[in-house]
Amino acid sequence: MSLSGRPRPLSLVFLLGMGMASENIHCPSRCSCQYLEVNCTGRQLREFPAAIPLDTRQLILAANNVSYLPAVELSFLADLVYLDCRKNLLGDDLDFTFIGVAKLVYLDLSFNNLTQVTFSTFSHLLSLVVLKISDNPNLVVIEKDAFANNTWLRHLDVSRTGLTFLDTSTVRDLPNLRFLGLSDNLWHCNCSFLDFITWMTETNIHFPDADNITCYTPEGLRAMKMPAVEAQLHFNCLTQLYKQDYIFLCLIGFCIFFAGTGAAWLAGICAVIYEVHTSKREEEEEEDT
Ligand SMILES: *[C@@H]1O[C@H](CO)[C@@H](O)[C@H](O)[C@H]1NC(C)=O
Ligand SMILES: *[C@@H]1O[C@H](CO)[C@@H](O)[C@H](O)[C@H]1NC(C)=O
Ligand SMILES: *[C@@H]1O[C@H](CO)[C@@H](O)[C@H](O)[C@H]1NC(C)=O
Ligand SMILES: *[C@@H]1O[C@H](CO)[C@@H](O)[C@H](O)[C@H]1NC(C)=O
Ligand SMILES: *[C@@H]1O[C@H](CO)[C@@H](O)[C@H](O)[C@H]1NC(C)=O
Ligand SMILES: *[C@@H]1O[C@H](CO)[C@@H](O)[C@H](O)[C@H]1NC(C)=O
């Protein structure tokens, strides 16, 4: 029994070894593989490729028709550092997609169909240095705390999206940011945006293609360059504050007027009641005697 049983575990170990080795060599169909790098550029892929070697560091899916990134399959690639998904059809909510690829340093999602970025979209990517989400024309919202966990972020590109507004704290609080792409968006230069524009004039972050960072609305400021528009916007918003002050003063005036009238009226009533009371008591006292 021991003689016939012995080869089995050996052959099992051998087969397992072969399996692991062949998995390392294995390359997804229609992709080309080099050492730790899988390149599937422009292969008309509609889905995330199966059987990607688990030790892959660099995955290139550029110029395909991938519309969904499966979080579980991605999380098998725990050593992934570089992910290029530019020019695909990614659109659906990407929240929690990157939960298992915490070592990612470079992420390119430009030329896709993203619609929003929330805290949960990139919050697990604590090592992220480069994030490209430009050329997503349906991207209209980047939540205030969207990059709160991406403290190593150095290069962020949100050019050519549908953004109208970005909260200053979203980018101001990134200690390592050096490059911020903002051009060709539909920036709405109202008084809420003044804070952002003021920050742009004060920071030494590089804004590429600065000539195309312009206001889109309101009509009066259309096509004006964003840092330069600061003075005018400042003036507009200050006079607006004065208008608000007038309204405030009028309200206060009315309040004082009504309060005064009310007080006088109450005092009058009290006086009358007191008068009536004392005269009644006098009458009663007179009756008693
Ligand atoms: C990936 O493949 C494409 C074409 O097959 C090639 O143009 C590109 O340079 C490759 N990218 C890398 C990083 O090797
Ligand atoms: C990929 O998308 C392009 C443009 O959207 C389309 O022309 C092409 O037929 C698609 N290819 C496949 C394989 O779906
Ligand atoms: C992009 O997303 C929008 C909204 O989710 C959708 O209506 C549209 O069909 C998508 N476009 C493509 C090319 O997938
Ligand atoms: C955000 O970062 C903190 C600390 O760096 C970490 O504890 C937390 O889990 C992160 N949040 C998410 C959703 O990963
Ligand atoms: C300015 O515009 C943004 C977005 O377009 C809006 O959320 C905000 O309420 C506006 N602020 C003012 C003061 O109108
Ligand atoms: C800036 O915008 C103009 C007009 O929309 C466009 O022709 C030009 O190519 C843009 N410049 C860059 C560098 O994108």
Short mmCIF file of C-alpha atoms and ligand atoms in Angstrom, two decimals:
data_model
loop_
_atom_site.label_atom_id
_atom_site.label_comp_id
_atom_site.label_asym_id
_atom_site.label_seq_id
_atom_site.Cartn_x
_atom_site.Cartn_y
_atom_site.Cartn_z
CA MET A 1 0.00 0.00 0.00
CA SER A 2 2.76 2.35 0.93
CA LEU A 3 4.56 1.46 -2.31
CA SER A 4 1.58 2.13 -4.56
CA GLY A 5 0.60 5.22 -2.56
CA ARG A 6 3.96 6.94 -2.64
CA PRO A 7 4.11 8.22 -6.24
CA ARG A 8 0.72 9.90 -5.94
CA PRO A 9 1.64 12.84 -3.73
CA LEU A 10 4.81 13.24 -5.77
CA SER A 11 2.93 13.44 -9.05
CA LEU A 12 0.42 15.78 -7.43
CA VAL A 13 3.21 18.11 -6.38
CA PHE A 14 4.65 17.86 -9.87
CA LEU A 15 1.30 18.65 -11.51
CA LEU A 16 0.69 21.56 -9.14
CA GLY A 17 4.13 22.91 -9.91
CA MET A 18 3.44 22.60 -13.63
CA GLY A 19 0.10 24.35 -13.16
CA MET A 20 1.62 27.28 -11.30
CA ALA A 21 4.46 27.57 -13.79
CA SER A 22 2.13 27.48 -16.75
CA GLU A 23 -0.09 30.07 -15.09
CA ASN A 24 2.88 32.39 -14.85
CA ILE A 25 3.64 31.93 -18.54
CA HIS A 26 -0.01 32.02 -19.58
CA CYS A 27 -1.12 35.14 -21.42
CA PRO A 28 -4.76 36.14 -22.03
CA SER A 29 -5.86 35.58 -25.61
CA ARG A 30 -5.47 38.62 -27.87
CA CYS A 31 -2.98 40.19 -25.44
CA SER A 32 0.80 40.28 -25.51
CA CYS A 33 2.76 39.59 -22.37
CA GLN A 34 6.22 40.52 -21.26
CA TYR A 35 7.80 40.22 -17.86
CA LEU A 36 5.09 41.39 -15.38
CA GLU A 37 3.38 43.35 -18.16
CA VAL A 38 0.17 42.51 -20.05
CA ASN A 39 -0.67 44.65 -23.08
CA CYS A 40 -4.12 44.32 -24.70
CA THR A 41 -4.16 47.63 -26.58
CA GLY A 42 -6.74 47.95 -29.38
CA ARG A 43 -8.03 44.38 -29.51
CA GLN A 44 -11.78 45.16 -29.58
CA LEU A 45 -12.18 43.57 -26.15
CA ARG A 46 -15.66 43.98 -24.71
CA GLU A 47 -14.86 42.43 -21.37
CA PHE A 48 -12.07 42.44 -18.85
CA PRO A 49 -9.70 39.66 -20.08
CA ALA A 50 -9.73 36.37 -18.17
CA ALA A 51 -6.66 34.54 -16.85
CA ILE A 52 -4.33 37.48 -16.40
CA PRO A 53 -1.15 36.30 -14.61
CA LEU A 54 -1.56 37.01 -10.91
CA ASP A 55 1.81 38.72 -10.53
CA THR A 56 1.10 41.31 -13.25
CA ARG A 57 2.37 44.79 -12.37
CA GLN A 58 1.35 46.65 -15.52
CA LEU A 59 -1.95 46.10 -17.32
CA ILE A 60 -2.82 48.00 -20.49
CA LEU A 61 -6.40 47.75 -21.78
CA ALA A 62 -6.31 50.97 -23.82
CA ALA A 63 -8.55 51.43 -26.89
CA ASN A 64 -11.03 48.61 -26.38
CA ASN A 65 -14.78 48.43 -25.72
CA VAL A 66 -14.66 47.38 -22.07
CA SER A 67 -17.70 48.74 -20.24
CA TYR A 68 -17.20 47.13 -16.83
CA LEU A 69 -14.27 46.42 -14.52
CA PRO A 70 -14.99 43.45 -12.21
CA ALA A 71 -13.76 44.33 -8.71
CA VAL A 72 -13.16 40.71 -7.69
CA GLU A 73 -11.05 39.77 -10.70
CA LEU A 74 -9.10 43.00 -10.35
CA SER A 75 -8.43 42.23 -6.70
CA PHE A 76 -6.60 39.00 -7.71
CA LEU A 77 -3.98 41.30 -9.23
CA ALA A 78 -2.86 42.53 -5.82
CA ASP A 79 0.56 43.68 -7.11
CA LEU A 80 -0.85 45.84 -9.89
CA VAL A 81 0.90 49.21 -9.99
CA TYR A 82 -0.04 50.54 -13.43
CA LEU A 83 -3.50 50.32 -15.00
CA ASP A 84 -4.28 51.97 -18.32
CA CYS A 85 -7.97 51.85 -19.36
CA ARG A 86 -8.03 54.89 -21.62
CA LYS A 87 -10.44 54.88 -24.58
CA ASN A 88 -12.99 52.36 -23.35
CA LEU A 89 -16.68 52.52 -22.47
CA LEU A 90 -16.41 52.53 -18.68
CA GLY A 91 -19.41 54.39 -17.36
CA ASP A 92 -21.34 52.68 -14.67
CA ASP A 93 -20.66 53.57 -11.10
CA LEU A 94 -17.00 52.75 -10.40
CA ASP A 95 -17.41 52.93 -6.60
CA PHE A 96 -15.50 50.13 -4.82
CA THR A 97 -14.08 48.84 -8.14
CA PHE A 98 -10.48 49.42 -7.04
CA ILE A 99 -10.91 48.03 -3.53
CA GLY A 100 -8.34 45.21 -4.05
CA VAL A 101 -5.60 46.98 -5.99
CA ALA A 102 -4.24 49.17 -3.21
CA LYS A 103 -0.72 49.35 -4.71
CA LEU A 104 -1.90 51.18 -7.81
CA VAL A 105 0.30 54.20 -8.56
CA TYR A 106 -0.85 55.05 -12.10
CA LEU A 107 -4.49 54.97 -13.22
CA ASP A 108 -5.69 56.21 -16.59
CA LEU A 109 -9.47 56.35 -17.10
CA SER A 110 -9.47 59.12 -19.72
CA PHE A 111 -11.72 58.89 -22.82
CA ASN A 112 -14.42 56.88 -21.09
CA ASN A 113 -17.99 57.59 -19.99
CA LEU A 114 -17.60 58.27 -16.26
CA THR A 115 -20.46 60.25 -14.77
CA GLN A 116 -19.41 60.89 -11.19
CA VAL A 117 -16.54 60.49 -8.74
CA THR A 118 -17.31 59.95 -5.06
CA PHE A 119 -15.16 59.25 -2.00
CA SER A 120 -15.67 55.49 -2.55
CA THR A 121 -14.35 55.58 -6.13
CA PHE A 122 -10.63 56.04 -5.34
CA SER A 123 -10.51 55.99 -1.52
CA HIS A 124 -8.64 52.65 -1.37
CA LEU A 125 -5.83 53.80 -3.64
CA LEU A 126 -3.56 55.15 -0.92
CA SER A 127 -0.44 55.07 -3.20
CA LEU A 128 -1.97 56.74 -6.25
CA VAL A 129 0.33 59.32 -7.85
CA VAL A 130 -1.16 59.82 -11.33
CA LEU A 131 -4.89 59.93 -12.03
CA LYS A 132 -6.22 60.78 -15.49
CA ILE A 133 -9.99 61.21 -15.81
CA SER A 134 -9.98 63.78 -18.61
CA ASP A 135 -12.15 63.45 -21.74
CA ASN A 136 -15.17 62.01 -19.94
CA PRO A 137 -17.85 64.32 -21.37
CA ASN A 138 -20.57 63.00 -19.04
CA LEU A 139 -18.57 63.51 -15.86
CA VAL A 140 -20.56 66.19 -14.03
CA VAL A 141 -19.83 65.63 -10.33
CA ILE A 142 -16.64 65.22 -8.35
CA GLU A 143 -17.58 65.05 -4.71
CA LYS A 144 -15.87 67.37 -2.27
CA ASP A 145 -13.90 64.59 -0.50
CA ALA A 146 -13.31 62.47 -3.64
CA PHE A 147 -9.50 62.47 -3.28
CA ALA A 148 -9.29 62.80 0.50
CA ASN A 149 -7.40 59.49 0.78
CA ASN A 150 -5.13 59.98 -2.24
CA THR A 151 -2.54 62.02 -0.39
CA TRP A 152 0.33 61.06 -2.79
CA LEU A 153 -1.53 62.36 -5.82
CA ARG A 154 0.86 64.45 -7.92
CA HIS A 155 -0.80 64.57 -11.33
CA LEU A 156 -4.58 64.97 -11.69
CA ASP A 157 -6.28 65.64 -15.01
CA VAL A 158 -9.99 66.54 -15.23
CA SER A 159 -9.82 68.41 -18.57
CA ARG A 160 -12.60 68.15 -21.17
CA THR A 161 -15.35 66.79 -18.90
CA GLY A 162 -18.82 68.14 -18.09
CA LEU A 163 -17.74 69.65 -14.79
CA THR A 164 -19.19 73.04 -13.85
CA PHE A 165 -17.90 73.24 -10.29
CA LEU A 166 -15.11 71.90 -8.11
CA ASP A 167 -14.87 72.56 -4.40
CA THR A 168 -11.56 74.19 -3.48
CA SER A 169 -10.89 71.73 -0.65
CA THR A 170 -11.00 68.81 -3.13
CA VAL A 171 -7.63 69.86 -4.57
CA ARG A 172 -6.23 72.39 -2.09
CA ASP A 173 -5.78 69.75 0.60
CA LEU A 174 -3.64 67.44 -1.59
CA PRO A 175 -0.13 68.06 -0.22
CA ASN A 176 1.78 66.58 -3.20
CA LEU A 177 -0.26 67.91 -6.12
CA ARG A 178 1.93 69.56 -8.80
CA PHE A 179 -0.09 69.24 -12.01
CA LEU A 180 -3.82 69.90 -12.35
CA GLY A 181 -5.60 69.76 -15.72
CA LEU A 182 -8.76 71.91 -15.77
CA SER A 183 -9.07 73.08 -19.38
CA ASP A 184 -12.12 72.96 -21.65
CA ASN A 185 -14.73 72.41 -18.96
CA LEU A 186 -18.04 74.23 -18.54
CA TRP A 187 -16.94 76.15 -15.44
CA HIS A 188 -19.77 78.12 -13.83
CA CYS A 189 -18.07 81.27 -12.51
CA ASN A 190 -20.54 82.33 -9.82
CA CYS A 191 -19.68 83.65 -6.35
CA SER A 192 -19.34 80.10 -4.97
CA PHE A 193 -16.47 79.57 -7.43
CA LEU A 194 -14.60 82.74 -6.42
CA ASP A 195 -12.81 80.86 -3.66
CA PHE A 196 -11.47 78.32 -6.19
CA ILE A 197 -10.28 81.02 -8.60
CA THR A 198 -8.56 82.90 -5.77
CA TRP A 199 -6.80 79.66 -4.81
CA MET A 200 -5.63 79.26 -8.44
CA THR A 201 -3.89 82.65 -8.30
CA GLU A 202 -2.14 81.82 -5.03
CA THR A 203 -0.97 78.23 -5.53
CA ASN A 204 2.17 77.24 -7.44
CA ILE A 205 0.60 74.13 -8.97
CA HIS A 206 1.06 73.87 -12.74
CA PHE A 207 -2.13 74.28 -14.81
CA PRO A 208 -1.45 72.98 -18.33
CA ASP A 209 -3.19 74.54 -21.34
CA ALA A 210 -4.01 77.62 -19.22
CA ASP A 211 -5.45 79.53 -22.20
CA ASN A 212 -8.36 77.08 -22.32
CA ILE A 213 -9.30 77.28 -18.64
CA THR A 214 -12.23 79.62 -19.10
CA CYS A 215 -15.64 80.41 -17.64
CA TYR A 216 -18.63 79.06 -19.55
CA THR A 217 -21.43 80.67 -17.54
CA PRO A 218 -22.66 83.29 -16.65
CA GLU A 219 -23.00 84.81 -20.12
CA GLY A 220 -21.12 87.98 -19.12
CA LEU A 221 -17.96 86.07 -18.21
CA ARG A 222 -18.00 83.50 -21.03
CA ALA A 223 -14.58 82.58 -22.47
CA MET A 224 -12.73 84.72 -19.93
CA LYS A 225 -9.62 83.05 -18.54
CA MET A 226 -10.08 81.81 -15.04
CA PRO A 227 -7.36 83.32 -12.92
CA ALA A 228 -7.76 86.68 -14.76
CA VAL A 229 -11.50 86.82 -14.11
CA GLU A 230 -10.87 87.00 -10.38
CA ALA A 231 -10.92 90.81 -10.09
CA GLN A 232 -14.21 91.14 -11.95
CA LEU A 233 -15.84 88.30 -10.07
CA HIS A 234 -14.61 89.73 -6.80
CA PHE A 235 -16.25 93.05 -7.66
CA ASN A 236 -19.55 91.37 -8.74
CA CYS A 237 -19.73 89.30 -5.60
CA LEU A 238 -18.89 92.22 -3.31
CA THR A 239 -21.65 94.44 -4.74
CA GLN A 240 -23.96 91.49 -4.34
CA LEU A 241 -22.96 91.41 -0.70
CA TYR A 242 -23.86 95.09 -0.41
CA LYS A 243 -27.32 94.38 -1.80
CA GLN A 244 -27.72 91.65 0.80
CA ASP A 245 -26.57 94.10 3.47
CA TYR A 246 -29.30 96.56 2.45
CA ILE A 247 -31.94 93.89 2.78
CA PHE A 248 -30.49 92.89 6.13
CA LEU A 249 -30.54 96.49 7.37
CA CYS A 250 -34.15 96.98 6.22
CA LEU A 251 -35.14 93.80 8.05
CA ILE A 252 -33.41 94.96 11.22
CA GLY A 253 -35.14 98.34 10.89
CA PHE A 254 -38.52 96.68 10.59
CA CYS A 255 -37.78 94.43 13.54
CA ILE A 256 -36.83 97.38 15.77
CA PHE A 257 -39.91 99.30 14.64
CA PHE A 258 -42.27 96.39 15.33
CA ALA A 259 -40.53 95.51 18.58
CA GLY A 260 -40.89 99.12 19.76
CA THR A 261 -44.56 99.30 18.77
CA GLY A 262 -45.22 95.93 20.38
CA ALA A 263 -43.51 96.97 23.61
CA ALA A 264 -45.47 100.22 23.79
CA TRP A 265 -48.68 98.34 23.11
CA LEU A 266 -47.95 95.76 25.84
CA ALA A 267 -47.01 98.52 28.30
CA GLY A 268 -50.33 100.23 27.49
CA ILE A 269 -52.31 97.04 28.14
CA CYS A 270 -50.47 96.47 31.42
CA ALA A 271 -51.19 100.02 32.51
CA VAL A 272 -54.89 99.64 31.69
CA ILE A 273 -55.15 96.29 33.51
CA TYR A 274 -53.38 97.76 36.55
CA GLU A 275 -55.71 100.76 36.51
CA VAL A 276 -58.81 98.53 36.29
CA HIS A 277 -57.49 96.29 39.09
CA THR A 278 -56.66 99.07 41.51
CA SER A 279 -59.94 100.87 40.89
CA LYS A 280 -61.83 97.56 41.49
CA ARG A 281 -59.96 96.99 44.75
CA GLU A 282 -60.72 100.55 45.84
CA GLU A 283 -64.40 99.98 45.10
CA GLU A 284 -64.35 96.70 47.11
CA GLU A 285 -62.57 98.40 49.99
CA GLU A 286 -65.19 101.14 49.92
CA GLU A 287 -68.00 98.53 50.01
CA ASP A 288 -66.34 96.74 52.99
CA THR A 289 -66.23 99.85 55.11
C1 LIG B 1 1.10 47.97 -26.16
O1 LIG B 1 0.82 47.52 -27.45
C2 LIG B 1 0.62 48.54 -28.42
C3 LIG B 1 0.21 47.93 -29.73
O2 LIG B 1 0.11 46.59 -29.67
C4 LIG B 1 1.88 49.36 -28.55
O3 LIG B 1 1.67 50.42 -29.48
C5 LIG B 1 2.23 49.96 -27.20
O4 LIG B 1 3.47 50.66 -27.29
C6 LIG B 1 2.36 48.86 -26.16
N1 LIG B 1 2.51 49.50 -24.87
C7 LIG B 1 3.51 49.18 -24.03
C8 LIG B 1 3.59 49.95 -22.75
O5 LIG B 1 4.27 48.28 -24.24
C1 LIG B 2 -16.26 49.01 -30.36
O1 LIG B 2 -16.80 50.33 -30.34
C2 LIG B 2 -16.67 51.00 -31.57
C3 LIG B 2 -17.14 52.43 -31.36
O2 LIG B 2 -18.01 52.55 -30.29
C4 LIG B 2 -17.48 50.27 -32.62
O3 LIG B 2 -17.33 50.92 -33.86
C5 LIG B 2 -16.98 48.85 -32.73
O4 LIG B 2 -17.79 48.12 -33.60
C6 LIG B 2 -17.00 48.18 -31.37
N1 LIG B 2 -16.40 46.87 -31.51
C7 LIG B 2 -16.87 45.81 -30.89
C8 LIG B 2 -16.15 44.54 -31.10
O5 LIG B 2 -17.85 45.89 -30.15
C1 LIG B 3 -22.70 57.16 -21.30
O1 LIG B 3 -23.45 57.24 -20.12
C2 LIG B 3 -24.73 57.81 -20.33
C3 LIG B 3 -25.37 58.00 -18.97
O2 LIG B 3 -25.11 56.95 -18.09
C4 LIG B 3 -25.52 56.91 -21.26
O3 LIG B 3 -26.80 57.47 -21.47
C5 LIG B 3 -24.79 56.77 -22.57
O4 LIG B 3 -25.46 55.87 -23.42
C6 LIG B 3 -23.39 56.28 -22.34
N1 LIG B 3 -22.65 56.35 -23.58
C7 LIG B 3 -21.95 55.31 -24.04
C8 LIG B 3 -21.23 55.53 -25.32
O5 LIG B 3 -21.90 54.24 -23.45
C1 LIG B 4 -8.73 56.17 3.98
O1 LIG B 4 -7.46 56.30 4.59
C2 LIG B 4 -7.44 55.92 5.93
C3 LIG B 4 -6.07 56.20 6.50
O2 LIG B 4 -5.13 56.44 5.53
C4 LIG B 4 -7.79 54.45 6.07
O3 LIG B 4 -7.81 54.08 7.43
C5 LIG B 4 -9.15 54.22 5.49
O4 LIG B 4 -9.46 52.86 5.50
C6 LIG B 4 -9.19 54.73 4.07
N1 LIG B 4 -10.55 54.63 3.58
C7 LIG B 4 -10.90 53.74 2.69
C8 LIG B 4 -12.33 53.72 2.32
O5 LIG B 4 -10.08 52.97 2.23
C1 LIG B 5 -22.86 78.28 -8.13
O1 LIG B 5 -22.96 77.19 -9.02
C2 LIG B 5 -22.91 75.92 -8.39
C3 LIG B 5 -22.91 74.85 -9.46
O2 LIG B 5 -23.23 75.30 -10.71
C4 LIG B 5 -24.09 75.79 -7.44
O3 LIG B 5 -24.04 74.52 -6.80
C5 LIG B 5 -24.02 76.90 -6.42
O4 LIG B 5 -25.16 76.84 -5.58
C6 LIG B 5 -23.98 78.26 -7.10
N1 LIG B 5 -23.77 79.27 -6.10
C7 LIG B 5 -24.42 80.44 -6.07
C8 LIG B 5 -24.09 81.40 -4.99
O5 LIG B 5 -25.27 80.71 -6.91
C1 LIG B 6 -8.15 75.30 -26.79
O1 LIG B 6 -9.46 75.51 -27.25
C2 LIG B 6 -9.54 75.81 -28.65
C3 LIG B 6 -10.97 76.15 -28.96
O2 LIG B 6 -11.88 75.30 -28.33
C4 LIG B 6 -9.06 74.60 -29.43
O3 LIG B 6 -9.10 74.87 -30.81
C5 LIG B 6 -7.63 74.29 -29.01
O4 LIG B 6 -7.18 73.12 -29.65
C6 LIG B 6 -7.54 74.11 -27.51
N1 LIG B 6 -6.15 73.97 -27.14
C7 LIG B 6 -5.70 72.84 -26.60
C8 LIG B 6 -4.24 72.83 -26.31
O5 LIG B 6 -6.42 71.90 -26.34
#
